[in-house]
C-alpha positions as a printed Julia matrix, in Angstrom:
379×3 Matrix{Float64}:
 -11.64   25.64  -20.44
 -14.02   25.63  -17.45
 -12.7    26.24  -13.96
 -14.04   25.27  -10.53
 -13.17   27.6    -7.67
 -13.39   27.16   -3.92
 -12.01   30.3    -2.29
 -12.78   32.58    0.65
 -15.66   34.94   -0.2
 -13.58   38.1    -0.46
 -10.86   36.57   -2.62
 -13.44   34.87   -4.82
 -15.25   38.18   -5.41
 -11.99   39.92   -6.33
 -11.03   37.21   -8.82
 -14.44   37.28  -10.52
 -14.38   41.09  -10.64
 -11.02   41.04  -12.42
 -12.24   38.43  -14.9
 -15.41   40.45  -15.52
 -13.35   43.42  -16.68
 -12.47   41.43  -19.79
 -15.77   39.55  -19.91
 -14.09   36.29  -18.96
 -16.08   35.52  -15.85
 -17.75   32.75  -17.87
 -14.52   30.78  -17.46
 -15.79   30.01  -13.95
 -17.95   26.92  -14.34
 -18.9    26.67  -10.68
 -18.28   28.56   -7.45
 -18.07   25.79   -4.86
 -18.84   26.26   -1.19
 -16.8    23.28    0.04
 -14.69   20.34   -1.04
 -17.68   18.05   -1.39
 -19.06   20.35   -4.08
 -15.68   20.52   -5.82
 -15.43   16.72   -5.88
 -18.96   16.32   -7.19
 -18.34   18.83   -9.98
 -15.02   17.23  -10.88
 -16.55   13.76  -11.08
 -19.36   15.14  -13.26
 -16.75   16.77  -15.55
 -18.26   20.21  -15.0
 -14.76   21.69  -15.1
 -11.25   20.64  -16.09
  -9.27   22.7   -13.56
  -9.95   23.51   -9.91
  -8.6    26.44   -7.89
  -8.87   25.68   -4.17
  -7.77   27.54   -1.06
  -5.3    25.56    1.04
  -7.29   26.55    4.12
 -10.42   24.72    2.95
 -11.62   22.24    5.56
 -10.76   18.54    5.05
  -8.19   19.2     2.3
  -5.61   16.4     2.46
  -3.58   14.06    0.27
  -6.47   11.63   -0.23
  -8.83   14.33   -1.51
  -6.15   15.83   -3.75
  -5.31   12.45   -5.23
  -8.94   11.8    -6.09
  -9.35   15.28   -7.57
  -6.28   14.78   -9.74
  -7.93   11.71  -11.22
 -10.52   14.08  -12.74
  -9.12   17.62  -13.04
  -6.0    19.72  -12.79
  -5.62   21.36   -9.39
  -4.2    24.68   -8.26
  -3.84   25.29   -4.53
  -3.92   28.87   -3.26
  -1.63   29.0    -0.22
  -1.53   32.12    1.92
   1.27   30.98    4.25
   4.17   28.54    4.08
   2.38   26.32    6.59
  -0.42   25.71    4.1
   2.02   23.88    1.84
   2.53   21.01    4.28
   1.68   17.77    2.52
   0.37   19.42   -0.65
   3.4    18.49   -2.7
   2.73   14.78   -2.26
   0.56   14.85   -5.38
   0.77   16.67   -8.69
  -0.77   20.08   -7.94
   0.17   23.68   -8.66
   0.85   26.1    -5.83
  -0.73   29.48   -6.58
  -0.22   32.92   -5.07
  -3.04   34.3    -2.88
  -3.07   37.51   -4.97
  -6.37   37.89   -6.86
  -4.75   39.31  -10.01
  -2.39   36.36  -10.3
  -5.17   33.84   -9.72
  -7.24   35.51  -12.45
  -4.27   35.41  -14.82
  -3.8    31.69  -14.13
  -7.45   31.09  -14.95
  -7.21   33.18  -18.13
  -4.17   31.28  -19.37
  -5.23   27.87  -18.15
  -4.92   24.9   -20.45
  -6.47   21.5   -19.99
  -4.46   19.45  -17.54
  -4.64   15.67  -17.99
  -5.29   13.56  -14.89
  -2.04   12.52  -13.29
  -0.54    9.14  -14.08
   0.79    7.38  -11.01
   4.56    6.92  -11.15
   6.31    3.65  -10.4
   7.33    3.6    -6.76
  10.51    1.56   -7.06
  13.65    3.58   -6.49
  17.01    2.03   -7.31
  19.37    1.76   -4.39
  16.68    1.97   -1.72
  14.81   -0.63    0.29
  12.48   -3.13   -1.34
   8.74   -3.42   -0.8
   7.87   -7.12   -0.56
   4.16   -7.94   -0.66
   3.3   -11.38    0.76
   0.06  -12.36   -0.9
  -1.64  -15.41   -2.41
  -5.09  -16.86   -3.03
  -7.81  -16.75   -0.36
  -7.08  -19.32    2.31
  -3.31  -18.98    1.87
  -2.53  -21.31    4.75
   0.46  -20.14    6.78
   0.93  -16.75    5.11
   1.2   -14.67    8.29
   3.35  -17.31   10.02
   5.65  -17.26    7.0
   5.84  -13.46    7.23
   6.79  -13.65   10.92
   9.53  -16.22   10.31
  10.87  -14.25    7.34
  11.02  -11.22    9.64
  12.96  -13.23   12.22
  15.45  -14.29    9.56
  15.89  -10.77    8.14
  15.87   -9.29   11.68
  16.81   -5.63   12.12
  17.48   -4.87    8.45
  13.78   -5.12    7.61
  10.4    -3.98    8.89
   7.26   -6.1     8.82
   3.96   -4.35    8.11
   0.48   -5.74    8.78
  -1.77   -4.58    5.94
  -4.34   -7.37    6.19
  -7.65   -5.53    5.93
  -9.74   -8.5     7.06
  -7.87  -10.35    9.8
  -4.74   -8.53   10.98
  -2.89  -11.02   13.17
   0.79  -10.08   13.29
   0.49   -8.38   16.69
  -0.69  -11.66   18.19
   1.93  -13.73   16.38
   4.77  -11.41   17.4
   3.3   -11.11   20.91
   3.3    -7.3    20.86
   0.58   -4.85   21.88
  -2.33   -4.64   19.43
  -2.18   -0.94   18.62
  -3.28    1.1    15.63
   0.27    2.24   14.87
  -0.11    1.89   11.11
  -3.24    4.03   11.16
  -1.26    6.68   13.03
   1.49    6.65   10.4
  -1.04    6.86    7.57
  -2.84    9.74    9.26
   0.35   11.76    9.74
   1.43   11.16    6.14
  -2.03   12.15    4.95
  -1.74   15.42    6.87
   1.7    16.12    5.42
   3.47   15.79    8.75
   6.97   14.39    9.21
   6.76   10.87   10.63
   9.12    9.54   13.28
   8.91    5.79   12.66
  10.54    5.01   16.0
   7.32    6.14   17.68
   5.32    3.48   15.81
   7.62    0.57   14.97
   8.18   -1.9    17.82
  10.81   -4.59   18.31
   9.5    -8.12   18.68
  12.46   -8.97   20.9
  14.96  -11.81   20.83
  12.18  -14.39   20.37
  11.88  -13.06   16.81
  15.47  -12.04   16.25
  14.81   -8.38   17.05
  12.41   -8.03   14.12
  10.86   -4.6    13.55
   7.07   -4.63   13.4
   4.53   -2.03   12.31
   1.2    -3.51   13.36
  -1.93   -2.54   11.54
  -5.26   -2.04   13.27
  -6.49   -2.92   16.73
  -9.81   -3.71   15.02
 -10.34   -4.89   11.42
 -13.38   -2.62   11.26
 -11.0     0.35   11.04
  -9.85   -0.61    7.54
 -11.39    2.52    5.91
  -8.8     4.59    7.83
  -6.01    3.14    5.67
  -5.97    5.58    2.75
  -4.86    3.95   -0.5
  -3.64    7.24   -1.94
  -1.11    7.58    0.89
   0.52    4.18    0.29
   3.17    5.52   -2.15
   4.29    7.94    0.55
   4.39    5.06    3.05
   6.59    3.04    0.68
   8.96    5.99    0.29
   9.23    6.33    4.06
   9.89    2.61    4.57
  12.4     2.43    1.71
  14.44    5.22    3.2
  14.51    3.58    6.64
  14.98   -0.15    5.97
  16.55   -2.43    3.4
  13.21   -4.2     3.02
   9.59   -3.91    4.1
   7.75   -7.24    4.28
   4.05   -6.47    3.89
   1.39   -9.0     4.89
  -1.72   -8.34    2.77
  -5.14   -9.99    2.54
  -5.38  -13.06    0.33
  -7.11  -12.74   -3.04
  -8.71   -9.64   -4.5
 -12.43  -10.14   -4.1
 -14.88   -8.41   -6.4
 -14.3    -4.7    -7.0
 -17.36   -2.89   -5.57
 -18.74    0.38   -6.88
 -18.18    2.23   -3.63
 -16.08    1.09   -0.65
 -13.39   -1.35   -1.72
 -11.94   -3.35    1.14
  -9.44   -4.94   -1.24
  -8.13   -1.6    -2.52
  -5.12   -1.67   -0.18
  -4.25   -5.22   -1.26
  -4.58   -4.3    -4.92
  -2.41   -1.2    -4.56
   0.2    -3.07   -2.52
   0.73   -5.84   -5.06
   0.68   -3.37   -7.94
   3.31   -1.14   -6.33
   5.57   -3.77   -4.73
   9.06   -4.63   -5.95
   8.57   -8.33   -5.18
   5.34  -10.29   -4.71
   5.51  -13.54   -2.73
   2.62  -15.79   -3.74
   1.84  -18.09   -0.8
  -0.26  -21.22   -1.12
  -0.79  -24.41    0.82
   1.22  -27.4    -0.4
  -1.85  -29.58   -0.91
  -3.85  -30.51   -4.03
  -6.52  -27.97   -3.08
  -3.92  -25.32   -2.32
  -2.21  -25.88   -5.68
  -5.56  -25.61   -7.49
  -6.34  -22.36   -5.71
  -2.91  -20.99   -6.59
  -3.25  -21.83  -10.29
  -6.69  -20.2   -10.43
  -5.39  -17.18   -8.51
  -2.44  -16.65  -10.84
  -4.71  -16.89  -13.88
  -7.34  -14.52  -12.47
  -4.79  -11.9   -11.43
  -2.65  -12.07  -14.55
  -1.58   -8.56  -15.54
  -2.09   -7.08  -12.09
   1.35   -8.02  -10.81
   4.21   -6.53  -12.82
   6.89   -7.05  -10.16
   9.15  -10.06   -9.75
   7.24  -12.98   -8.21
   8.16  -15.92   -6.0
   5.9   -18.85   -5.18
   6.12  -20.28   -1.67
   4.27  -23.5    -0.87
   3.71  -24.03    2.85
   3.09  -27.2     4.83
   4.53  -29.45    2.12
   4.25  -33.08    3.3
   4.11  -36.58    1.9
   0.73  -37.33    3.5
  -0.85  -34.75    1.18
   1.24  -35.16   -1.98
   2.88  -38.6    -1.79
   6.57  -39.43   -1.98
   8.98  -36.53   -2.62
   6.23  -33.95   -1.97
   8.36  -30.91   -2.84
   9.23  -32.37   -6.22
   5.63  -33.43   -6.79
   4.26  -29.95   -6.06
   6.84  -28.19   -8.2
   6.27  -30.65  -11.04
   2.51  -30.09  -11.04
   2.91  -26.31  -11.29
   5.5   -26.6   -14.06
   3.25  -28.96  -16.03
   0.44  -26.4   -15.74
   2.58  -23.76  -17.41
   3.99  -21.9   -14.42
   7.56  -22.02  -15.66
   8.85  -18.48  -15.16
   8.33  -18.04  -11.4
  10.77  -19.49   -8.83
   9.15  -21.98   -6.45
  10.28  -22.55   -2.87
   8.7   -25.29   -0.75
   8.49  -25.05    3.03
   8.36  -28.38    4.83
   5.56  -29.14    7.24
   6.36  -29.08   10.94
   3.0   -28.44   12.54
   3.99  -29.5    16.06
   6.88  -27.05   16.27
   4.89  -24.24   14.64
   2.11  -24.72   17.19
   4.63  -24.75   20.03
   6.27  -21.6    18.66
   2.93  -19.79   18.46
   1.95  -20.78   21.99
   5.3   -19.69   23.4
   5.4   -16.41   21.49
   8.51  -17.03   19.44
   9.59  -17.8    15.9
  10.15  -21.41   14.87
  13.06  -20.05   12.84
  14.69  -18.85   16.1
  13.58  -21.73   18.31
  14.89  -24.46   15.99
  17.57  -22.79   13.87
  18.97  -26.1    12.53
  15.62  -27.56   11.49
  14.56  -28.21    7.9
  11.88  -25.56    8.37
  14.47  -22.91    9.29
  16.53  -23.9     6.24
  13.46  -23.47    4.03
  12.8   -19.98    5.44
  16.41  -19.1     4.63
  15.81  -20.26    1.03
  12.76  -17.99    0.75
  14.75  -14.99    1.96
  17.63  -15.86   -0.38
  15.19  -15.62   -3.29
  14.22  -12.13   -2.15
  17.81  -10.93   -2.31
  19.44  -13.04   -5.06
  22.29  -10.57   -5.49
  23.46  -11.06   -1.91
């Protein structure tokens, strides 16, 4: 087994000296000066285990998660403080004593890259990803009205990496609160959600909101590897987290993947709400989307068709839309149709309130209640 090491000079020299006494210094495949060199060697499969000092600059959950995709990792911690955040991924914590590090290297066995566990935990809050094909008309408005219906028991999270809009819809300050939460989790710090989550007020039923980015260009600051920790935090604090993600998946690039957060969210969610426009074009997009993403979503799914109206689908539009999808083979996913009420939705947006709150006895409000009832069928 070949080992990569990235340790302070003195400790590194002591470890190699001890290994040399038994002619085992050849176990060291590379002595790395920094994390960039460790990552490069791990990706190139130069070694199968890495021993890294916890004090190395830029060491965080994101780096550790990527390393664990390639090699086993042992972290040498010299103080208790160095352990902060390092237990978020599957790594060993090693003593800073040179003899013990050398013994670990001598008795090392190949460690397989970590498999990511399922994030769902029975008895805790649900993660609900609201997704759909590109051009999912009304997705963010639906999210806001769902939040108003669920009110204080849930939190709404803006994870749209292209056009985050929930701050504007909820009429709250456009801050980078979500980036702040991700950064603290990445650094292994304890997060006080009350510092980041804001109340949208009575206009939205007291809904809790965690807005995303004050600029969509900051999307690289949302670390995908930290999302499981975010889910754990939200589960422990709310009965549900309604997550607005970008529509579609795009094409996976070789380097920077702007859809990575969307992909991880729908893969790790407990429920995925597939939103599409209740028009012939919207139905076609939905069918193509479900076919193209087959196998990606393993969670329970719900289809929500927005803006359903007779002018687009003829008489009995809800029945027409549902019938088309059933005829095309989509028989195992519940379908909820949301009636079109463009005038009231526009008025609600302009006045900074939820149509669900402004017109609680409307057909639209009843449809939102049906969507939420599908999310919690046991209640």
